[in-house]
């Protein structure tokens, strides 16, 4: 009896052990397949016929299939999102709750070349802007302005961005913490704005001095002209006239510049004989009292093709350069005007043997209101716009201009204008001499 009971018990134990073993191996299989996201039924050998295990396998299979589908959908949507963001000109950035970068589009890499490996980095280590950091913090606290302009430092310079930020809403109702930012490059607008502000400030400054002189002298004349000597009165009137003239010149130059800079500005081109055209200007200058103490030379190639140019504007170029050469060189100086062909271009040069211009000033000479010697320029009625006008006229003719100078030796202004070589077949070559 006892033995039979023991055998019975042993058999029951063995059966239990066998079942446990089976469950263990199924659990191992379940674990393995779930980890590998493989379908359980494919792994499984013929069905066990045990309802509970088969049901579990079924349920696990459907979860894994669903998961695989969702995974595929997610990758597709992510690829689609990345492709869409890749076409944007604005930089897009997604940050996790700790401000580590989750996603960035290609515009961000273009605008900030140092961000090639930004994914997984803390944003402030790759994007250097204190304002942006504050913007991110304030957005998370729900206090940021909808759009803010801010400066970012790059390796060499700085760029301005208009930033928009938003918190990505969570789907499960928990507090949302991912943040999405769109950065729009406004550097060019900022630069233009600053040029405009500088220009307005410069014009106001240029107008203020002559206007206040005119006002002051006119008031003194009004109050005391009866008690004034004839000589004083005349001197006052001459001063008013001189500053009125200066205002007139300034407004003329400003108008010229604004016409030259206007969108769609064009030049009225005519076929000109460059040698005779320049010779007439040089002759006119030689007879002017302002050039009496200077020597004017004119050298040119013996023969030059016709030039398609606007005669009035080209005259203005010569006048601005010759007036400068006369103004900024002492009596007895020589001014040499040259006209030479260089391939498909004609070069006009105006050289003087005056004091010259420091190398540091040369790159700025053609900027509006830039003066090397401020006192001398104003004293001689300079507006600070002459060379800027020269530059714009050259550009409208498809040409370029620059200055070369050596301190104590003199300055040469050079202009290269393209020759329209078709015009040459219809016209005679210019061989006049000055
Ligand atoms: P401005 O009306 O003052 O002459 P410009 O634009 O014509 O203005 O010239 C800019 C500045 O360049 C001048 O103020 C002057 O300091 C310098 N400059 C121009 N031409 C010469 C020259 N031939 N020699 C020396 N300095 C010159």
mmCIF file of C-alpha atoms in Angstrom, residues 108-117 154-155 159:
data_model
loop_
_atom_site.group_PDB
_atom_site.id
_atom_site.type_symbol
_atom_site.label_atom_id
_atom_site.label_comp_id
_atom_site.label_asym_id
_atom_site.label_seq_id
_atom_site.Cartn_x
_atom_site.Cartn_y
_atom_site.Cartn_z
ATOM 1 C CA UNK A 108 19.515 74.061 -39.242
ATOM 2 C CA UNK A 109 22.772 72.419 -40.373
ATOM 3 C CA UNK A 110 23.047 74.900 -43.247
ATOM 4 C CA UNK A 111 22.447 77.925 -41.056
ATOM 5 C CA UNK A 112 24.660 76.641 -38.239
ATOM 6 C CA UNK A 113 27.433 74.522 -39.773
ATOM 7 C CA UNK A 114 28.684 73.543 -36.303
ATOM 8 C CA UNK A 115 25.457 71.528 -35.712
ATOM 9 C CA UNK A 116 26.230 68.514 -37.952
ATOM 10 C CA UNK A 117 26.212 66.178 -34.913
ATOM 11 C CA UNK A 154 28.740 81.445 -35.067
ATOM 12 C CA UNK A 155 32.447 80.535 -35.383
ATOM 13 C CA UNK A 159 23.425 85.713 -37.237
#
